[in-house]
Amino acid sequence: MDDFAEFAGSAMPGLLRYGHALTGNPHDAADLVQGVLEKVGSRWPAVVRRSGDPLAYTRRAMANAHVSRWRRSRRENLVADVPDCPAARARYAFEDEPLWRALRTLPPRQRAVIVLRYYEGLSEVEIANTLGVTAGTVKSQASKAMSALRCALADAVDGRCEA
Amino acid sequence: MNVDQELRRLFADDRLDVPAKAGAAEAVVAGAHRVRRRRVAAGAAGGAVLAALLVTGGVVLAGMGSASQLPPAGPGLPTATPTAQTTIAPTEPSDALRYPTAGATDPPSIPASR
């Protein structure tokens, strides 16, 4: 378990950054990293023995956990209270980024495909293996995501979307 | 606007960094211990339930087996009952059925209708 403590300490900054890209906000990123690292740590000897690369394994687990968590929680977003006004919260670093706002509107799987492609630099086949889907699904999800992003950016720049 | 380039620029942005809270790694290690203990406990509980089910099932099956066991057939038990042999002895036909033969008395006359 000492190995795992060392791994968690050294990998956490990068994983938090990756989680931020995946989830779109730092709080969900922290939750995602903690949940996945706890599961990885609980099976640490097996993870090291079977995967050979615990960091890559953890990143794959984060991508899958992010998509699964959204599936579980998307029906639970009815709230009794009105959420806080955005002006009352601290200003978020990417608030003024049209592309970041557009990324937030993507469904988690499409967002995961984009993050794995442009943040991780994975190929379509590697993304398919990571997410447990076919390469065709990755291609279609990436195509839809890019169309949505182009549309959102065009909309932000000149108020027109031709998609 | 080139979306590919914009995405690469965005994901290389330093603002994506999330500062880890102090003690975050220790919390994760403690959480991993907790998850492991919970899994071990759940596995032990599941094993105990499975063992109890197996024992209960075995007892029930054994009970059903002894209840349905029949005593072996004894040699003295007859497998077929003897039936009394009956013979029908030929009987003399009654007068009513006897075919009239020559010399016999005439049948009684039928009274005339009114």
Short mmCIF file of C-alpha atoms in Angstrom, two decimals:
data_model
loop_
_atom_site.label_atom_id
_atom_site.label_comp_id
_atom_site.label_asym_id
_atom_site.label_seq_id
_atom_site.Cartn_x
_atom_site.Cartn_y
_atom_site.Cartn_z
CA MET A 1 0.00 0.00 0.00
CA ASP A 2 3.01 2.33 0.38
CA ASP A 3 3.48 2.05 -3.37
CA PHE A 4 -0.06 3.16 -3.89
CA ALA A 5 0.33 6.14 -1.55
CA GLU A 6 3.37 7.24 -3.52
CA PHE A 7 1.53 6.74 -6.80
CA ALA A 8 -1.52 8.69 -5.60
CA GLY A 9 0.63 11.58 -4.40
CA SER A 10 2.61 11.87 -7.60
CA ALA A 11 -0.24 11.22 -10.07
CA MET A 12 -2.90 13.33 -8.43
CA PRO A 13 -2.09 16.75 -10.00
CA GLY A 14 -2.15 15.30 -13.51
CA LEU A 15 -5.26 13.28 -12.79
CA LEU A 16 -7.04 16.33 -11.41
CA ARG A 17 -6.20 18.27 -14.54
CA TYR A 18 -7.40 15.41 -16.71
CA GLY A 19 -10.55 15.12 -14.60
CA HIS A 20 -11.14 18.84 -15.05
CA ALA A 21 -10.99 18.38 -18.82
CA LEU A 22 -13.34 15.40 -18.62
CA THR A 23 -15.98 16.77 -16.28
CA GLY A 24 -15.82 20.46 -17.08
CA ASN A 25 -15.43 21.70 -13.53
CA PRO A 26 -12.85 21.31 -10.76
CA HIS A 27 -15.28 20.03 -8.10
CA ASP A 28 -16.52 17.12 -10.15
CA ALA A 29 -12.91 16.50 -11.16
CA ALA A 30 -11.87 16.14 -7.50
CA ASP A 31 -14.78 13.78 -6.81
CA LEU A 32 -14.01 11.70 -9.88
CA VAL A 33 -10.31 11.42 -9.07
CA GLN A 34 -10.95 10.48 -5.46
CA GLY A 35 -13.56 7.84 -6.31
CA VAL A 36 -11.47 6.20 -9.00
CA LEU A 37 -8.23 6.30 -7.01
CA GLU A 38 -9.97 4.68 -4.03
CA LYS A 39 -11.16 1.82 -6.21
CA VAL A 40 -7.76 1.47 -7.86
CA GLY A 41 -6.03 1.54 -4.48
CA SER A 42 -8.32 -1.13 -3.09
CA ARG A 43 -7.06 -3.50 -5.81
CA TRP A 44 -3.59 -2.04 -6.16
CA PRO A 45 -1.53 -5.27 -6.42
CA ALA A 46 -3.88 -6.68 -9.07
CA VAL A 47 -3.92 -3.40 -11.01
CA VAL A 48 -0.13 -3.24 -11.08
CA ARG A 49 0.19 -6.90 -12.01
CA ARG A 50 -2.43 -6.95 -14.75
CA SER A 51 -2.27 -3.50 -16.33
CA GLY A 52 1.48 -2.89 -16.13
CA ASP A 53 0.77 0.85 -16.35
CA PRO A 54 -1.35 1.98 -13.40
CA LEU A 55 -1.52 5.58 -14.60
CA ALA A 56 -2.97 4.65 -17.99
CA TYR A 57 -5.34 2.24 -16.24
CA THR A 58 -6.49 4.99 -13.88
CA ARG A 59 -7.09 7.41 -16.73
CA ARG A 60 -9.16 4.83 -18.57
CA ALA A 61 -11.10 4.13 -15.40
CA MET A 62 -11.77 7.86 -15.01
CA ALA A 63 -13.13 8.19 -18.54
CA ASN A 64 -15.46 5.23 -18.02
CA ALA A 65 -16.49 6.33 -14.54
CA HIS A 66 -17.32 9.79 -15.85
CA VAL A 67 -19.61 8.41 -18.57
CA SER A 68 -21.22 5.91 -16.15
CA ARG A 69 -21.74 8.49 -13.45
CA TRP A 70 -23.54 10.77 -15.86
CA ARG A 71 -25.79 7.87 -16.89
CA ARG A 72 -26.69 7.24 -13.26
CA SER A 73 -27.18 10.86 -12.26
CA ARG A 74 -28.84 12.38 -15.30
CA ARG A 75 -32.29 11.48 -13.94
CA GLU A 76 -31.49 12.96 -10.55
CA ASN A 77 -31.12 16.60 -11.41
CA LEU A 78 -34.52 17.73 -10.18
CA VAL A 79 -33.95 20.09 -7.27
CA ALA A 80 -36.32 21.70 -4.81
CA ASP A 81 -34.33 24.88 -4.40
CA VAL A 82 -33.38 27.36 -7.04
CA PRO A 83 -29.60 27.13 -7.61
CA ASP A 84 -27.38 30.01 -6.64
CA CYS A 85 -27.20 32.88 -9.05
CA PRO A 86 -24.02 32.63 -11.15
CA ALA A 87 -23.06 36.16 -10.14
CA ALA A 88 -22.93 35.08 -6.50
CA ARG A 89 -20.26 32.47 -7.15
CA ALA A 90 -16.57 33.05 -7.68
CA ARG A 91 -15.82 33.69 -11.32
CA TYR A 92 -14.75 30.52 -13.06
CA ALA A 93 -11.50 30.60 -15.00
CA PHE A 94 -13.00 29.40 -18.27
CA GLU A 95 -16.22 31.39 -18.05
CA ASP A 96 -15.25 33.57 -21.00
CA GLU A 97 -14.11 30.72 -23.24
CA PRO A 98 -16.77 30.01 -25.88
CA LEU A 99 -15.15 26.67 -26.70
CA TRP A 100 -15.17 25.60 -23.05
CA ARG A 101 -18.83 26.54 -22.72
CA ALA A 102 -19.54 24.60 -25.89
CA LEU A 103 -17.67 21.58 -24.51
CA ARG A 104 -19.87 21.67 -21.44
CA THR A 105 -22.96 21.22 -23.56
CA LEU A 106 -21.70 17.95 -25.04
CA PRO A 107 -22.99 14.62 -23.69
CA PRO A 108 -20.30 12.96 -21.53
CA ARG A 109 -19.39 10.28 -24.03
CA GLN A 110 -18.85 12.80 -26.80
CA ARG A 111 -16.87 14.96 -24.42
CA ALA A 112 -14.80 11.95 -23.34
CA VAL A 113 -14.03 11.16 -26.97
CA ILE A 114 -12.87 14.74 -27.56
CA VAL A 115 -10.76 14.79 -24.39
CA LEU A 116 -9.16 11.44 -25.17
CA ARG A 117 -8.45 12.61 -28.72
CA TYR A 118 -7.14 16.13 -28.04
CA TYR A 119 -5.93 15.95 -24.45
CA GLU A 120 -4.58 12.43 -24.38
CA GLY A 121 -3.72 12.27 -28.08
CA LEU A 122 -5.20 8.79 -28.50
CA SER A 123 -6.16 7.29 -31.84
CA GLU A 124 -9.72 6.20 -32.67
CA VAL A 125 -8.86 2.56 -31.97
CA GLU A 126 -7.26 3.44 -28.62
CA ILE A 127 -10.28 5.54 -27.66
CA ALA A 128 -12.56 2.67 -28.63
CA ASN A 129 -10.57 0.28 -26.42
CA THR A 130 -10.60 2.75 -23.56
CA LEU A 131 -14.34 3.36 -23.63
CA GLY A 132 -15.29 -0.20 -24.56
CA VAL A 133 -17.09 0.80 -27.78
CA THR A 134 -16.43 0.20 -31.46
CA ALA A 135 -14.19 2.40 -33.58
CA GLY A 136 -17.27 3.28 -35.64
CA THR A 137 -18.99 4.60 -32.54
CA VAL A 138 -15.93 6.69 -31.71
CA LYS A 139 -15.91 8.10 -35.22
CA SER A 140 -19.61 9.00 -35.15
CA GLN A 141 -19.41 10.47 -31.64
CA ALA A 142 -16.37 12.55 -32.60
CA SER A 143 -18.11 13.76 -35.75
CA LYS A 144 -21.22 14.80 -33.84
CA ALA A 145 -19.14 16.49 -31.16
CA MET A 146 -17.07 18.44 -33.66
CA SER A 147 -20.20 19.56 -35.51
CA ALA A 148 -21.73 20.74 -32.26
CA LEU A 149 -18.54 22.59 -31.28
CA ARG A 150 -18.23 24.27 -34.68
CA CYS A 151 -21.86 25.27 -34.51
CA ALA A 152 -21.52 26.65 -30.99
CA LEU A 153 -18.37 28.58 -31.89
CA ALA A 154 -19.93 30.04 -35.02
CA ASP A 155 -22.93 30.99 -32.96
CA ALA A 156 -20.71 32.68 -30.39
CA VAL A 157 -18.70 34.59 -33.00
CA ASP A 158 -21.34 35.84 -35.42
CA GLY A 159 -24.58 34.45 -34.07
CA ARG A 160 -25.06 31.99 -36.90
CA CYS A 161 -25.00 28.26 -36.91
CA GLU A 162 -25.46 26.48 -40.22
CA ALA A 163 -25.51 22.94 -38.83
CA MET B 1 -11.82 29.24 -36.60
CA ASN B 2 -9.96 25.94 -36.53
CA VAL B 3 -11.65 23.84 -33.85
CA ASP B 4 -8.81 21.28 -33.73
CA GLN B 5 -6.25 23.95 -32.90
CA GLU B 6 -8.58 25.63 -30.46
CA LEU B 7 -9.13 22.36 -28.61
CA ARG B 8 -5.41 21.70 -28.35
CA ARG B 9 -4.82 25.23 -27.09
CA LEU B 10 -7.62 24.90 -24.55
CA PHE B 11 -6.43 21.55 -23.19
CA ALA B 12 -2.87 22.90 -22.85
CA ASP B 13 -4.09 25.88 -20.85
CA ASP B 14 -2.59 26.24 -17.37
CA ARG B 15 -5.98 27.25 -16.00
CA LEU B 16 -7.00 23.60 -16.32
CA ASP B 17 -4.79 22.78 -13.33
CA VAL B 18 -6.68 21.94 -10.17
CA PRO B 19 -4.70 22.39 -6.96
CA ALA B 20 -4.84 19.27 -4.81
CA LYS B 21 -5.99 19.91 -1.27
CA ALA B 22 -3.59 19.24 1.56
CA GLY B 23 -3.92 15.66 2.71
CA ALA B 24 -5.76 14.60 -0.44
CA ALA B 25 -3.40 11.69 -1.09
CA GLU B 26 -3.76 10.46 2.50
CA ALA B 27 -7.54 10.70 2.19
CA VAL B 28 -7.42 8.63 -0.97
CA VAL B 29 -5.26 5.96 0.69
CA ALA B 30 -7.64 5.82 3.66
CA GLY B 31 -10.58 5.59 1.26
CA ALA B 32 -8.90 2.73 -0.60
CA HIS B 33 -8.51 0.86 2.71
CA ARG B 34 -12.16 1.48 3.47
CA VAL B 35 -13.29 0.23 0.04
CA ARG B 36 -11.15 -2.86 0.43
CA ARG B 37 -12.48 -3.64 3.91
CA ARG B 38 -16.04 -3.18 2.67
CA ARG B 39 -15.43 -5.49 -0.26
CA VAL B 40 -13.84 -8.15 1.95
CA ALA B 41 -16.74 -7.89 4.41
CA ALA B 42 -19.28 -8.11 1.59
CA GLY B 43 -17.47 -11.14 0.18
CA ALA B 44 -17.43 -12.86 3.58
CA ALA B 45 -21.11 -12.10 4.14
CA GLY B 46 -21.94 -13.39 0.68
CA GLY B 47 -19.95 -16.55 1.33
CA ALA B 48 -21.74 -17.10 4.62
CA VAL B 49 -25.13 -16.64 3.00
CA LEU B 50 -24.17 -19.03 0.22
CA ALA B 51 -22.96 -21.64 2.71
CA ALA B 52 -26.17 -21.29 4.73
CA LEU B 53 -28.23 -21.70 1.57
CA LEU B 54 -26.28 -24.79 0.59
CA VAL B 55 -26.71 -26.36 4.02
CA THR B 56 -30.41 -25.53 4.11
CA GLY B 57 -30.89 -26.88 0.62
CA GLY B 58 -29.06 -30.06 1.51
CA VAL B 59 -31.18 -30.60 4.60
CA VAL B 60 -34.39 -29.99 2.68
CA LEU B 61 -33.39 -32.34 -0.10
CA ALA B 62 -32.38 -35.03 2.39
CA GLY B 63 -35.75 -34.68 4.13
CA MET B 64 -37.63 -35.00 0.87
CA GLY B 65 -35.61 -38.07 -0.06
CA SER B 66 -36.37 -39.95 3.17
CA ALA B 67 -40.08 -39.07 3.00
CA SER B 68 -40.52 -40.41 -0.48
CA GLN B 69 -38.61 -43.64 0.18
CA LEU B 70 -40.99 -46.70 -0.17
CA PRO B 71 -40.57 -49.99 1.72
CA PRO B 72 -39.31 -52.81 -0.46
CA ALA B 73 -41.90 -55.21 -1.71
CA GLY B 74 -42.13 -58.33 0.51
CA PRO B 75 -42.10 -61.81 -0.98
CA GLY B 76 -45.37 -62.80 0.74
CA LEU B 77 -47.43 -60.17 -0.90
CA PRO B 78 -49.63 -61.64 -3.61
CA THR B 79 -49.35 -60.01 -6.93
CA ALA B 80 -52.59 -61.59 -8.30
CA THR B 81 -55.73 -62.72 -6.49
CA PRO B 82 -56.98 -66.20 -7.33
CA THR B 83 -60.36 -66.18 -8.89
CA ALA B 84 -62.94 -68.91 -8.45
CA GLN B 85 -63.43 -70.91 -11.57
CA THR B 86 -67.06 -71.01 -12.52
CA THR B 87 -68.56 -73.37 -15.00
CA ILE B 88 -71.94 -72.99 -16.45
CA ALA B 89 -73.84 -76.27 -16.45
CA PRO B 90 -76.23 -76.82 -19.33
CA THR B 91 -79.81 -76.42 -18.16
CA GLU B 92 -83.05 -77.74 -19.57
CA PRO B 93 -84.84 -75.09 -21.59
CA SER B 94 -88.10 -73.94 -20.10
CA ASP B 95 -91.41 -74.76 -21.69
CA ALA B 96 -91.91 -71.27 -22.94
CA LEU B 97 -88.84 -71.48 -25.07
CA ARG B 98 -89.27 -74.97 -26.26
CA TYR B 99 -89.90 -75.22 -29.95
CA PRO B 100 -93.19 -76.92 -30.63
CA THR B 101 -92.81 -80.36 -31.93
CA ALA B 102 -95.26 -82.82 -33.36
CA GLY B 103 -97.63 -84.32 -30.85
CA ALA B 104 -97.33 -81.49 -28.52
CA THR B 105 -100.37 -79.78 -27.15
CA ASP B 106 -101.75 -76.80 -28.98
CA PRO B 107 -100.89 -73.42 -27.72
CA PRO B 108 -103.56 -71.76 -25.71
CA SER B 109 -106.07 -69.95 -27.81
CA ILE B 110 -106.20 -66.20 -27.78
CA PRO B 111 -109.54 -64.90 -26.72
CA ALA B 112 -111.31 -62.94 -29.42
CA SER B 113 -111.41 -59.23 -29.07
CA ARG B 114 -114.65 -57.56 -28.41
#
